[in-house]
Short mmCIF file of C-alpha atoms in Angstrom, two decimals:
data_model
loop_
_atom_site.label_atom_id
_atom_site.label_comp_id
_atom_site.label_asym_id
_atom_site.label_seq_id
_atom_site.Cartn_x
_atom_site.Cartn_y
_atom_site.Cartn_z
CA UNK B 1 -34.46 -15.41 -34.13
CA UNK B 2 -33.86 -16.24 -30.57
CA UNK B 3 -30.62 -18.23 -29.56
CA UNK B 4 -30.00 -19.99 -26.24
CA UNK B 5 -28.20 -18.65 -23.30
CA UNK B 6 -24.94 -20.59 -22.96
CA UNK B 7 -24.02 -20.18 -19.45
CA UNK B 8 -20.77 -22.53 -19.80
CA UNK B 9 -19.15 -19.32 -21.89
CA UNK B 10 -20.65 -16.61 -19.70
CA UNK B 11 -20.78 -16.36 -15.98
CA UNK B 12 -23.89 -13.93 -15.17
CA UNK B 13 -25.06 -13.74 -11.85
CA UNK B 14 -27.33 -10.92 -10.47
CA UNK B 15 -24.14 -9.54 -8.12
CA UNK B 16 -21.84 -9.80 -11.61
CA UNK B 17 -24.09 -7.42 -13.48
CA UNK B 18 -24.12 -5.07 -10.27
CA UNK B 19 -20.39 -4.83 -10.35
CA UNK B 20 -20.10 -4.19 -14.05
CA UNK B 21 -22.54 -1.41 -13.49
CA UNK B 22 -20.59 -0.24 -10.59
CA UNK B 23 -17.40 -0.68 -12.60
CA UNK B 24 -18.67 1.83 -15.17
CA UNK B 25 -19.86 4.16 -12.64
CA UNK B 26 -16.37 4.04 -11.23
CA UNK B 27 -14.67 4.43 -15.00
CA UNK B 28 -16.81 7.38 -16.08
CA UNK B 29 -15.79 9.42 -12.29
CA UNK B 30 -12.23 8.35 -12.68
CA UNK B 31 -12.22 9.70 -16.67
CA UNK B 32 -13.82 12.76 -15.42
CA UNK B 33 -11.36 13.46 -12.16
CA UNK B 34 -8.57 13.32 -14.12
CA UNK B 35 -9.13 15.53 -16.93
CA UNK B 36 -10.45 17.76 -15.05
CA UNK B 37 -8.11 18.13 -11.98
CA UNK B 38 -5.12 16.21 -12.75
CA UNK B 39 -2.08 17.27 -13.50
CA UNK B 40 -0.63 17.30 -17.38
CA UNK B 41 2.73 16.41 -18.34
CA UNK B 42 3.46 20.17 -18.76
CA UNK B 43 2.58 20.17 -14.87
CA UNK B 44 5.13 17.90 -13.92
CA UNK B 45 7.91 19.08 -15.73
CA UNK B 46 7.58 22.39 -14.60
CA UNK B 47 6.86 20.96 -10.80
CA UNK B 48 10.09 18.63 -11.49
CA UNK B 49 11.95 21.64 -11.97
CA UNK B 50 10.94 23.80 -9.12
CA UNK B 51 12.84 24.49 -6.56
CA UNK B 52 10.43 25.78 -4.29
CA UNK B 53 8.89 21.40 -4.13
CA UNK B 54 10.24 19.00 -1.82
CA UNK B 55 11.72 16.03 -3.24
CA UNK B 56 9.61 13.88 -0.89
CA UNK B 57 6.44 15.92 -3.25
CA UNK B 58 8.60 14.95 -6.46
CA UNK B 59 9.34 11.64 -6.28
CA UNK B 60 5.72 10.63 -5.48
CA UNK B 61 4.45 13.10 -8.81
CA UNK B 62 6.77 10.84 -10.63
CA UNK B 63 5.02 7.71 -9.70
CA UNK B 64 4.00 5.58 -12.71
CA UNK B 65 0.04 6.21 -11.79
CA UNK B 66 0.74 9.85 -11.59
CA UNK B 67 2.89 9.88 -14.80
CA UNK B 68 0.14 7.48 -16.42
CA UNK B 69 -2.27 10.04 -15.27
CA UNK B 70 -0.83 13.39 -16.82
CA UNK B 71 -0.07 11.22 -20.11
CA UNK B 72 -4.27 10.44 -20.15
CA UNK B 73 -4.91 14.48 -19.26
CA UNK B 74 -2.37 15.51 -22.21
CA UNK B 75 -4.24 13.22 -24.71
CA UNK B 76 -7.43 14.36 -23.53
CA UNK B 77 -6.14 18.45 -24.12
CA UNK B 78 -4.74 17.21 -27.61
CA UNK B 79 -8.08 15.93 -28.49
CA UNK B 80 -7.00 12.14 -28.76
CA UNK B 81 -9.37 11.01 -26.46
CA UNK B 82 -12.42 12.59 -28.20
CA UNK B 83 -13.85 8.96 -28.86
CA UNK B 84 -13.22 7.31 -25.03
CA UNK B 85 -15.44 10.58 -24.06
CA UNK B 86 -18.09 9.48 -26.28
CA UNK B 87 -17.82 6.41 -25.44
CA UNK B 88 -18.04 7.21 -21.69
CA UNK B 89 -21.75 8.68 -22.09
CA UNK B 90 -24.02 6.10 -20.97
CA UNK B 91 -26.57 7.46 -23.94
CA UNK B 92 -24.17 6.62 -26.25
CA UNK B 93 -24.36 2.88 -25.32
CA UNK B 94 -27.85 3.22 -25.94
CA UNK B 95 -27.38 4.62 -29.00
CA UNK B 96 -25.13 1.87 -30.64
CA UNK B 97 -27.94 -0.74 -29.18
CA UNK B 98 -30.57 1.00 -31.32
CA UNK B 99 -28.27 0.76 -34.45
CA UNK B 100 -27.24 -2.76 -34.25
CA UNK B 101 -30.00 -4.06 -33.58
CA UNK B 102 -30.89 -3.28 -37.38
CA UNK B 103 -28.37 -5.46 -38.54
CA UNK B 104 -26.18 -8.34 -37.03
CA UNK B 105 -22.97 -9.81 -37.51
CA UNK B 106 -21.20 -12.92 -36.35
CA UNK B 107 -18.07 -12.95 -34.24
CA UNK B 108 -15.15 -15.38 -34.63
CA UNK B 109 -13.94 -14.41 -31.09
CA UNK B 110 -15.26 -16.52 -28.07
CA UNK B 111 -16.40 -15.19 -24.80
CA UNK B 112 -14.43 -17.20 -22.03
CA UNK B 113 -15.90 -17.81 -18.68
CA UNK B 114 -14.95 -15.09 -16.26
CA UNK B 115 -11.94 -16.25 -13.95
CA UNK B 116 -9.54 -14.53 -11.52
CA UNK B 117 -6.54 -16.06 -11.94
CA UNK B 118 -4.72 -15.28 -8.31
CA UNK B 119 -1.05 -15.36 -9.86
CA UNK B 120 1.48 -16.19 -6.86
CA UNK B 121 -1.36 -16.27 -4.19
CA UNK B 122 -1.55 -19.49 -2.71
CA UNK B 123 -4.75 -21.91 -2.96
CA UNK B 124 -7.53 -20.49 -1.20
CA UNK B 125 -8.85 -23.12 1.70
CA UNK B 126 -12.69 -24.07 1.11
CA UNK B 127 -15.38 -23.50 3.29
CA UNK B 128 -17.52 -26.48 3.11
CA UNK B 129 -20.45 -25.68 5.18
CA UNK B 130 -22.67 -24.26 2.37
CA UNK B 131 -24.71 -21.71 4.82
CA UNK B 132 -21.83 -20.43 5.89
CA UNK B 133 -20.14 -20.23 2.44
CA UNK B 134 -23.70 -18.73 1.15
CA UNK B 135 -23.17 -15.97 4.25
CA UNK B 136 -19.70 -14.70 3.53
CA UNK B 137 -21.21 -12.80 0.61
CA UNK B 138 -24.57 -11.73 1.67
CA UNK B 139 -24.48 -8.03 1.85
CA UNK B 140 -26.78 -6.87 4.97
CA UNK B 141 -29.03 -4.88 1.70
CA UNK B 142 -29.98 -8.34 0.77
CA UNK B 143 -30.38 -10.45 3.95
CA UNK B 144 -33.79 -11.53 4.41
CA UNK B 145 -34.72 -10.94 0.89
CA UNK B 146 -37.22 -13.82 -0.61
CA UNK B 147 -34.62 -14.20 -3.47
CA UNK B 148 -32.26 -15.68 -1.63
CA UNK B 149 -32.60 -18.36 1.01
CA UNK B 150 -29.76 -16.53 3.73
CA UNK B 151 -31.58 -14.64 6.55
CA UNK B 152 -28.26 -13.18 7.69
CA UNK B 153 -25.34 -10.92 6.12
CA UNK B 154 -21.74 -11.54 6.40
CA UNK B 155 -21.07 -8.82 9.30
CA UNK B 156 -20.75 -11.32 12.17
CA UNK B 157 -18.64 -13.16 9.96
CA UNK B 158 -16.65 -10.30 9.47
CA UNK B 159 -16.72 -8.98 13.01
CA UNK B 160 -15.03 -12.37 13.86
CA UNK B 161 -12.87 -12.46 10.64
CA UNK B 162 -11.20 -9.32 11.34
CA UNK B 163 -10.52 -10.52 14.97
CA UNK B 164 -8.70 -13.84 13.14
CA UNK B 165 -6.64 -12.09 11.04
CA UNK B 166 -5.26 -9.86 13.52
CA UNK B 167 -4.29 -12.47 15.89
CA UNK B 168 -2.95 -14.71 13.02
CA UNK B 169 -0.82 -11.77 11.81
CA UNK B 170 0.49 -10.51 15.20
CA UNK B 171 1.56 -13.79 16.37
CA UNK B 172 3.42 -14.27 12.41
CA UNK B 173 4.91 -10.69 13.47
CA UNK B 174 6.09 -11.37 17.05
CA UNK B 175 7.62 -14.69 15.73
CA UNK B 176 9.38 -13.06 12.94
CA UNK B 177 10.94 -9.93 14.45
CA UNK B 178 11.64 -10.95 18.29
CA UNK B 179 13.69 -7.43 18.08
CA UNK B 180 11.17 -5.03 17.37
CA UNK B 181 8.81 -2.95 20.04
CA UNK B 182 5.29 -2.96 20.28
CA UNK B 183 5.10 0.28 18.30
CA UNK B 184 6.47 -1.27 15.24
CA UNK B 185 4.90 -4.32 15.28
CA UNK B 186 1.81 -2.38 15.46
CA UNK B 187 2.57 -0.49 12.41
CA UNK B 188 3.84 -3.50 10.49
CA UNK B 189 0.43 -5.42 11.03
CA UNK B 190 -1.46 -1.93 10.37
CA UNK B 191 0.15 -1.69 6.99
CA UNK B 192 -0.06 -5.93 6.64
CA UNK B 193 -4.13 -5.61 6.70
CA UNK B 194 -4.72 -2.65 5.54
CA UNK B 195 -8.45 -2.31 3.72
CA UNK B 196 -6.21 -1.62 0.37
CA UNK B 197 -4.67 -4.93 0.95
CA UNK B 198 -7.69 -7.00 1.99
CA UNK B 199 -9.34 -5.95 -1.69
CA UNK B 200 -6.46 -6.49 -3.28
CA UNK B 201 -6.64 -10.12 -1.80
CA UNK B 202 -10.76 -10.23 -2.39
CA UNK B 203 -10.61 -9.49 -5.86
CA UNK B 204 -7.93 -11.78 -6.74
CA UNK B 205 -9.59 -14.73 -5.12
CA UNK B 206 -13.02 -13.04 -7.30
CA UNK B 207 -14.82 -12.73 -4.16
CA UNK B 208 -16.58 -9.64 -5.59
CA UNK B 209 -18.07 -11.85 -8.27
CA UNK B 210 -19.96 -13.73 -5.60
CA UNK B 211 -21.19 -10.73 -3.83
CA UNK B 212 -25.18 -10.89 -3.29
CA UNK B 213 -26.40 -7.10 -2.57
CA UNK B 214 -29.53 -4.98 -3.10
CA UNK B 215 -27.85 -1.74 -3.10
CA UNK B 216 -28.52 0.48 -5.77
CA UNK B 217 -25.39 2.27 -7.98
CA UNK B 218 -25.01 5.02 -5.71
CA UNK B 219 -24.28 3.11 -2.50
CA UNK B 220 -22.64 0.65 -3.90
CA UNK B 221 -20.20 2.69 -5.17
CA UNK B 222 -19.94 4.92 -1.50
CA UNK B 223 -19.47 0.87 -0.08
CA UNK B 224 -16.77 -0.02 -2.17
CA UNK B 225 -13.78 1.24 -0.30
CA UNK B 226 -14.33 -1.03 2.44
CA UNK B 227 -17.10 -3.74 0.36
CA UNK B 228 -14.53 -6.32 -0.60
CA UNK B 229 -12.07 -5.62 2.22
CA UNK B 230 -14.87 -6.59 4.61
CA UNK B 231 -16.16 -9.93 2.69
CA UNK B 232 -12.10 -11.27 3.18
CA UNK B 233 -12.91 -10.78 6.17
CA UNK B 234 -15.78 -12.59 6.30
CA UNK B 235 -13.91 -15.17 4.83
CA UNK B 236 -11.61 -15.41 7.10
CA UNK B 237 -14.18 -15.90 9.87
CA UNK B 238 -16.54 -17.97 7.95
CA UNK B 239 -13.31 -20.51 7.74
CA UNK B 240 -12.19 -20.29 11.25
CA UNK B 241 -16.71 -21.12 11.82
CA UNK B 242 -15.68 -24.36 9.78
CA UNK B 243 -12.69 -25.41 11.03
CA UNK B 244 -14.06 -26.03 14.42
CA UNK B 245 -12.41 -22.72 15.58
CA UNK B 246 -9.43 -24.12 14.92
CA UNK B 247 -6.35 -22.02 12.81
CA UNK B 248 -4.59 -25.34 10.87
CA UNK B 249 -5.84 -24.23 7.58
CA UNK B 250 -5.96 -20.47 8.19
CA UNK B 251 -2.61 -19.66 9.82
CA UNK B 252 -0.64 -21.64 6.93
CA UNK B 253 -2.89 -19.52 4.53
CA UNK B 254 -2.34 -16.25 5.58
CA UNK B 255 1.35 -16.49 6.35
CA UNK B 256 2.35 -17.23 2.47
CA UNK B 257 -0.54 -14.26 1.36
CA UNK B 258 1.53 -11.96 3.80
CA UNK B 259 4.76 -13.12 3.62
CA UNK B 260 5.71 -10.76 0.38
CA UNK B 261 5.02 -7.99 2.40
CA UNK B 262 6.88 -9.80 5.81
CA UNK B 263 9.78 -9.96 3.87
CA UNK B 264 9.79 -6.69 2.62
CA UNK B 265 9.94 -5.19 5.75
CA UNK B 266 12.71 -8.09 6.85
CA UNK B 267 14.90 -6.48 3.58
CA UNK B 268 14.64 -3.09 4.45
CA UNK B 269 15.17 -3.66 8.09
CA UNK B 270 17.97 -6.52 8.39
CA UNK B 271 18.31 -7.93 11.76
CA UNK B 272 21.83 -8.87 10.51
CA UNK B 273 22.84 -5.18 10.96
CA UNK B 274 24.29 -3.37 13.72
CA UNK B 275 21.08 -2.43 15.94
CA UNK B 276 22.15 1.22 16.51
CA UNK B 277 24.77 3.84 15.61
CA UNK B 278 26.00 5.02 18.99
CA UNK B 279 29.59 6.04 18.61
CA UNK B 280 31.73 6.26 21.76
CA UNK B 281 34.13 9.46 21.01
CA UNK B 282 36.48 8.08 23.36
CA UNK B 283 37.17 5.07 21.24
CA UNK B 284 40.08 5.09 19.02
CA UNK B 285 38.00 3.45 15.98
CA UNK B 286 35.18 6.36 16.20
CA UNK B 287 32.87 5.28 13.17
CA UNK B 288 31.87 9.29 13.06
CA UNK B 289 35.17 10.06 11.56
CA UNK B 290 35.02 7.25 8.60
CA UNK B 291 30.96 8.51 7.75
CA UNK B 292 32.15 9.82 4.19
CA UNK B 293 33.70 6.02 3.56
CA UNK B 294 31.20 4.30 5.47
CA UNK B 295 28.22 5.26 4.17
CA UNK B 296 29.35 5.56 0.64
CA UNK B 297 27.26 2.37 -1.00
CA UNK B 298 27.89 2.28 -4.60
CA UNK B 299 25.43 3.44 -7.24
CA UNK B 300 25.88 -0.69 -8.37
CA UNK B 301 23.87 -1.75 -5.28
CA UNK B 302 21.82 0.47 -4.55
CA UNK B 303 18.54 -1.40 -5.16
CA UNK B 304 14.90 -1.10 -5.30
CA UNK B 305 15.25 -1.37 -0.94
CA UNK B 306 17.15 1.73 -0.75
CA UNK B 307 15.61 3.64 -3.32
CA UNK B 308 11.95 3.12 -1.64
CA UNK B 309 13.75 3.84 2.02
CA UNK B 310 12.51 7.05 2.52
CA UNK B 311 8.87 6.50 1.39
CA UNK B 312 9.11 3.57 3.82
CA UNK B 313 10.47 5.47 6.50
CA UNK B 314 7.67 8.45 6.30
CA UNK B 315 5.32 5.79 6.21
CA UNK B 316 6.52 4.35 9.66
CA UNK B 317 6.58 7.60 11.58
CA UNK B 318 3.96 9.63 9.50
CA UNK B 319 2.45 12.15 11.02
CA UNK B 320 4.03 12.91 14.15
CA UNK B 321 7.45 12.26 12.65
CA UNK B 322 8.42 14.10 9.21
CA UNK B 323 12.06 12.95 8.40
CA UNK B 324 14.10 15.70 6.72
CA UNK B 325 17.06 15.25 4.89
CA UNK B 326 19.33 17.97 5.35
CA UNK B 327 22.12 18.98 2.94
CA UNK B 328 25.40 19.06 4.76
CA UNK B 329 28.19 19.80 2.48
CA UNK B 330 28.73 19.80 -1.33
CA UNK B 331 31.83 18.74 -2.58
CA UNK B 332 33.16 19.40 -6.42
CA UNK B 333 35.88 16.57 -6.75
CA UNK B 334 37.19 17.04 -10.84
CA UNK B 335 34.46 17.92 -12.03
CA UNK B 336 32.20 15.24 -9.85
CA UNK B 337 29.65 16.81 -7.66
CA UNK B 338 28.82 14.30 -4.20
CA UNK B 339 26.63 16.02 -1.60
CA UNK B 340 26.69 14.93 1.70
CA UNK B 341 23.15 14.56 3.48
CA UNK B 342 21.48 13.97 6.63
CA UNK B 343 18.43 12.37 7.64
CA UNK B 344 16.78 14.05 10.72
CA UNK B 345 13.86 12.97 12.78
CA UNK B 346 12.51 15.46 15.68
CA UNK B 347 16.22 17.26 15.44
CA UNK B 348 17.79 14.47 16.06
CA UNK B 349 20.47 12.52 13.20
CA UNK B 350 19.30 8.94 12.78
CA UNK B 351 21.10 8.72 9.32
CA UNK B 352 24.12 9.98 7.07
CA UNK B 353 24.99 9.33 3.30
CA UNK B 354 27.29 10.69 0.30
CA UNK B 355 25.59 10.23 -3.04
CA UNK B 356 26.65 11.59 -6.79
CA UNK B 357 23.00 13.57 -6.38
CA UNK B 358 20.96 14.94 -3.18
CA UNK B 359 17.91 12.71 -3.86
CA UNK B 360 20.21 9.16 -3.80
CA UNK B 361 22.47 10.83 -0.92
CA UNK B 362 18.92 11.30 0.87
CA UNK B 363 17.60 7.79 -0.04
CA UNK B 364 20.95 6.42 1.52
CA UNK B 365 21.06 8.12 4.43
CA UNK B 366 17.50 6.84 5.29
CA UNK B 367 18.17 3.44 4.44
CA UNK B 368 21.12 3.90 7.02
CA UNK B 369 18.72 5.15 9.49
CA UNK B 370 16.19 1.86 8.31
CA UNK B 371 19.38 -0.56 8.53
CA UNK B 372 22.19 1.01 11.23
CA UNK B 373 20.08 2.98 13.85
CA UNK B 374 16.81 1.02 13.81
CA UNK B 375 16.74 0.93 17.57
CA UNK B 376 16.30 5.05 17.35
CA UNK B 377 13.33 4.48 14.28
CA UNK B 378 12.29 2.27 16.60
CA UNK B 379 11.54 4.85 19.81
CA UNK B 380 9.92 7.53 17.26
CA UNK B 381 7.97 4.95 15.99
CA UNK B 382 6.44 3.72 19.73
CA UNK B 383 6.26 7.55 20.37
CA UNK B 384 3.70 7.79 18.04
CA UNK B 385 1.55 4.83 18.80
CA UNK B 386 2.15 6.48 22.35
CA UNK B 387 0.69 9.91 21.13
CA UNK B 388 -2.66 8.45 19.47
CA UNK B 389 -3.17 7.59 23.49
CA UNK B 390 -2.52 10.67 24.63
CA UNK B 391 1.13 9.31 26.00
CA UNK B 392 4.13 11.98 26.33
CA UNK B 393 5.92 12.90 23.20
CA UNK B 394 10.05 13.07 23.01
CA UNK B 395 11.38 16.90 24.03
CA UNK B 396 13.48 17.88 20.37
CA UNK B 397 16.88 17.81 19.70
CA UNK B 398 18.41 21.14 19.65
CA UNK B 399 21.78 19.99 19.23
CA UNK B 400 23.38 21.40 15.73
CA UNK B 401 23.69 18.37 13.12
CA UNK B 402 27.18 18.50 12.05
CA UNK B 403 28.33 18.58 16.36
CA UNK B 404 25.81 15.68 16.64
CA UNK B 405 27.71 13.51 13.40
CA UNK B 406 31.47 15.20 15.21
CA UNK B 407 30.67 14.28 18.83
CA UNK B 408 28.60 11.75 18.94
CA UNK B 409 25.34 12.84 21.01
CA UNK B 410 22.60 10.90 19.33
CA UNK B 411 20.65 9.38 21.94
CA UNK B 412 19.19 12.50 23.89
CA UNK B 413 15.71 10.48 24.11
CA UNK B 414 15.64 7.36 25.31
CA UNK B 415 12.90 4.69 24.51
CA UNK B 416 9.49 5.89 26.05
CA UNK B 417 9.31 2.65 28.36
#
């Protein structure tokens, strides 16, 4: 016996069922990566306790994804996950179908619409011009198709979009941070729209259950990187189209979406702090010879900011850059190890920090090069953004580290400008 299609419970549309394909596709390659290549728990113990691995290497192993990861690989080798294999075959699927479709059975559980609920995202302005609504998701695949009635894919929208949402977010930056250099603002609005981010945005707003394509599994799934990233995008432009080309409803918009991330980088990089570390060794309050007092910040405070410091700091001067935290001295006070370290970019000491352990004192003494010498962070970082135009890159320090701390001689390199 037939029964009715209730599409108040179920939201199917021909892009939905594409994605839940795509979805699976994306599941069953995932499973399959991991188990195969990814690393066990066994793996990270014994990586943990090399002493041949960086701690930069360790600390990312030890991510939750990664640790999530080796916990799914060590089920897996136990066996545990015999049944998730199975169930990963698409010919098992097929298999189930056959048998229940012998017999039925009734459900008390109810099938609620599909929503996104964008938690802590503010509301997302409409587009009310339906052709230009209908555009933003029109895949270039499915543009001129006799399904639909839109003769043109979201690209120009997106072309335009991304033009938007750079100017909207460069302006935000330059407004926010009247202190920092080109270089950095650059990198700050790099990170700030990011393709990783854009999705992130797109699927919370469930733009990719609106998507209209043509592609078949296999290209979808190559697309996807970059799919949803482009239809915010598209968005963006398609609402700047129906504003009059006018920013009132986008600029308020995408300064709350961004400001979690603004305000991240405002924590980690106070403008409240002293702009550089530049001792004069002719003064009679030389900061260099307090650094073991100074720079001693209490295991109470230090917070999520300084923890994440030198991830943030790699990620700002990545790859031209490499900080390296250099161990300078390791003192055994009753019983109480504290190890003093270094954080060195191009030769050159940008930070210093005493910790009860290497990793913290290396954490601290980048969050002192994040905090007290951002003018230096800074120059490296506009010497990169120099060096992707073939600009000139800063001659390296050769100065020993602990005369550098003793004597003061930090800034060897000036800004490139």
């Amino acid at each position: 016996m037939s029964t009715k299609f209730d599409s108040e419970k179920i939201d199917i549309t021909y892009g939905r069922l594409f994605q839940l394909k795509k979805d699976f596709h994306d599941l069953e390659h995932s499973f399959e990566n991991i188990t195969k290549f990814g690393l066990n728990l066994a793996d990270i113990k014994q990586l943990n306790q090399s002493e041949d691995v960086p701690e930069e290497i360790k600390e990312v192993t030890n991510h939750p994804s990664i640790m999530a990861a080796a916990n799914l690989k060590t089920a897996y080798q136990r066996g545990s996950l015999n049944n998730m294999a199975g169930l990963l075959n698409p010919s098992t699927a097929i298999e189930t179908k056959k048998s229940n479709s012998s017999s039925s059975s009734t459900s008390s559980s109810k099938l609620d619409k599909y929503t996104i609920d964008p938690k802590g995202l503010p509301q997302l302005p409409n587009i009310e011009n339906r052709r230009i609504y209908q555009t933003v998701f029109i895949h270039s695949s499915a543009a001129n198709s006799t399904k639909y009635d839109v003769h043109e894919s979201y690209e120009r929208l997106e072309f335009l979009g991304d033009s938007v949402l750079n100017n909207v977010i460069s302006v935000l930056l330059f407004t926010k941070f009247p202190e920092y250099q080109e270089g950095l603002l650059t990198e700050l609005r790099s990170i700030i729209v990011c393709n990783k981010n854009l999705t992130q945005w797109s699927l919370a707003y469930g733009f990719d259950r609106n998507l209209v394509s043509n592609l078949n599994l296999l290209e979808q799934n190559m697309a996807h990187k970059k799919l949803y990233g482009d239809i915010f995008e598209a968005y963006v432009g398609g609402l700047y189209l129906d504003s009059n080309r006018e920013l009132h409803k986008i600029t308020p918009w995408l300064t709350r979406l961004a400001s979690p991330i603004i305000e991240k980088f405002a924590s980690l990089n106070p403008v409240e702090q002293v702009p550089t570390f530049i001792p004069n060794i002719t003064s009679e309050s030389n900061p260099v010879q307090q650094d073991l007092t100074k720079y001693d910040i209490s295991a109470e405070v230090l917070s999520a900011k300084v923890k994440h410091c030198k991830e943030d700091l790699y990620v700002l001067l990545n790859p031209m850059f490499v900080p390296s935290y250099e161990l300078l001295e390791k003192l055994d006070a009753e019983h109480k190890p504290t190890f003093r370290v270094a954080c060195v970019v191009n030769g050159e000491v940008l930070g210093v920090a005493i910790a009860g352990n290497k990793k913290d004192a290396g954490s601290k003494a980048a969050y002192d090069a994040l905090t007290n010498n951002k003018q230096k962070v800074d120059k490296y970082a506009a010497y990169k953004t120099l060096a992707k135009r073939g600009g000139p890159t800063p001659l390296v320090v050769t100065t020993p580290i602990e005369i550098q701390i003793a004597q003061g001689i930090y800034d060897t390199n000036p800004m490139p400008y």
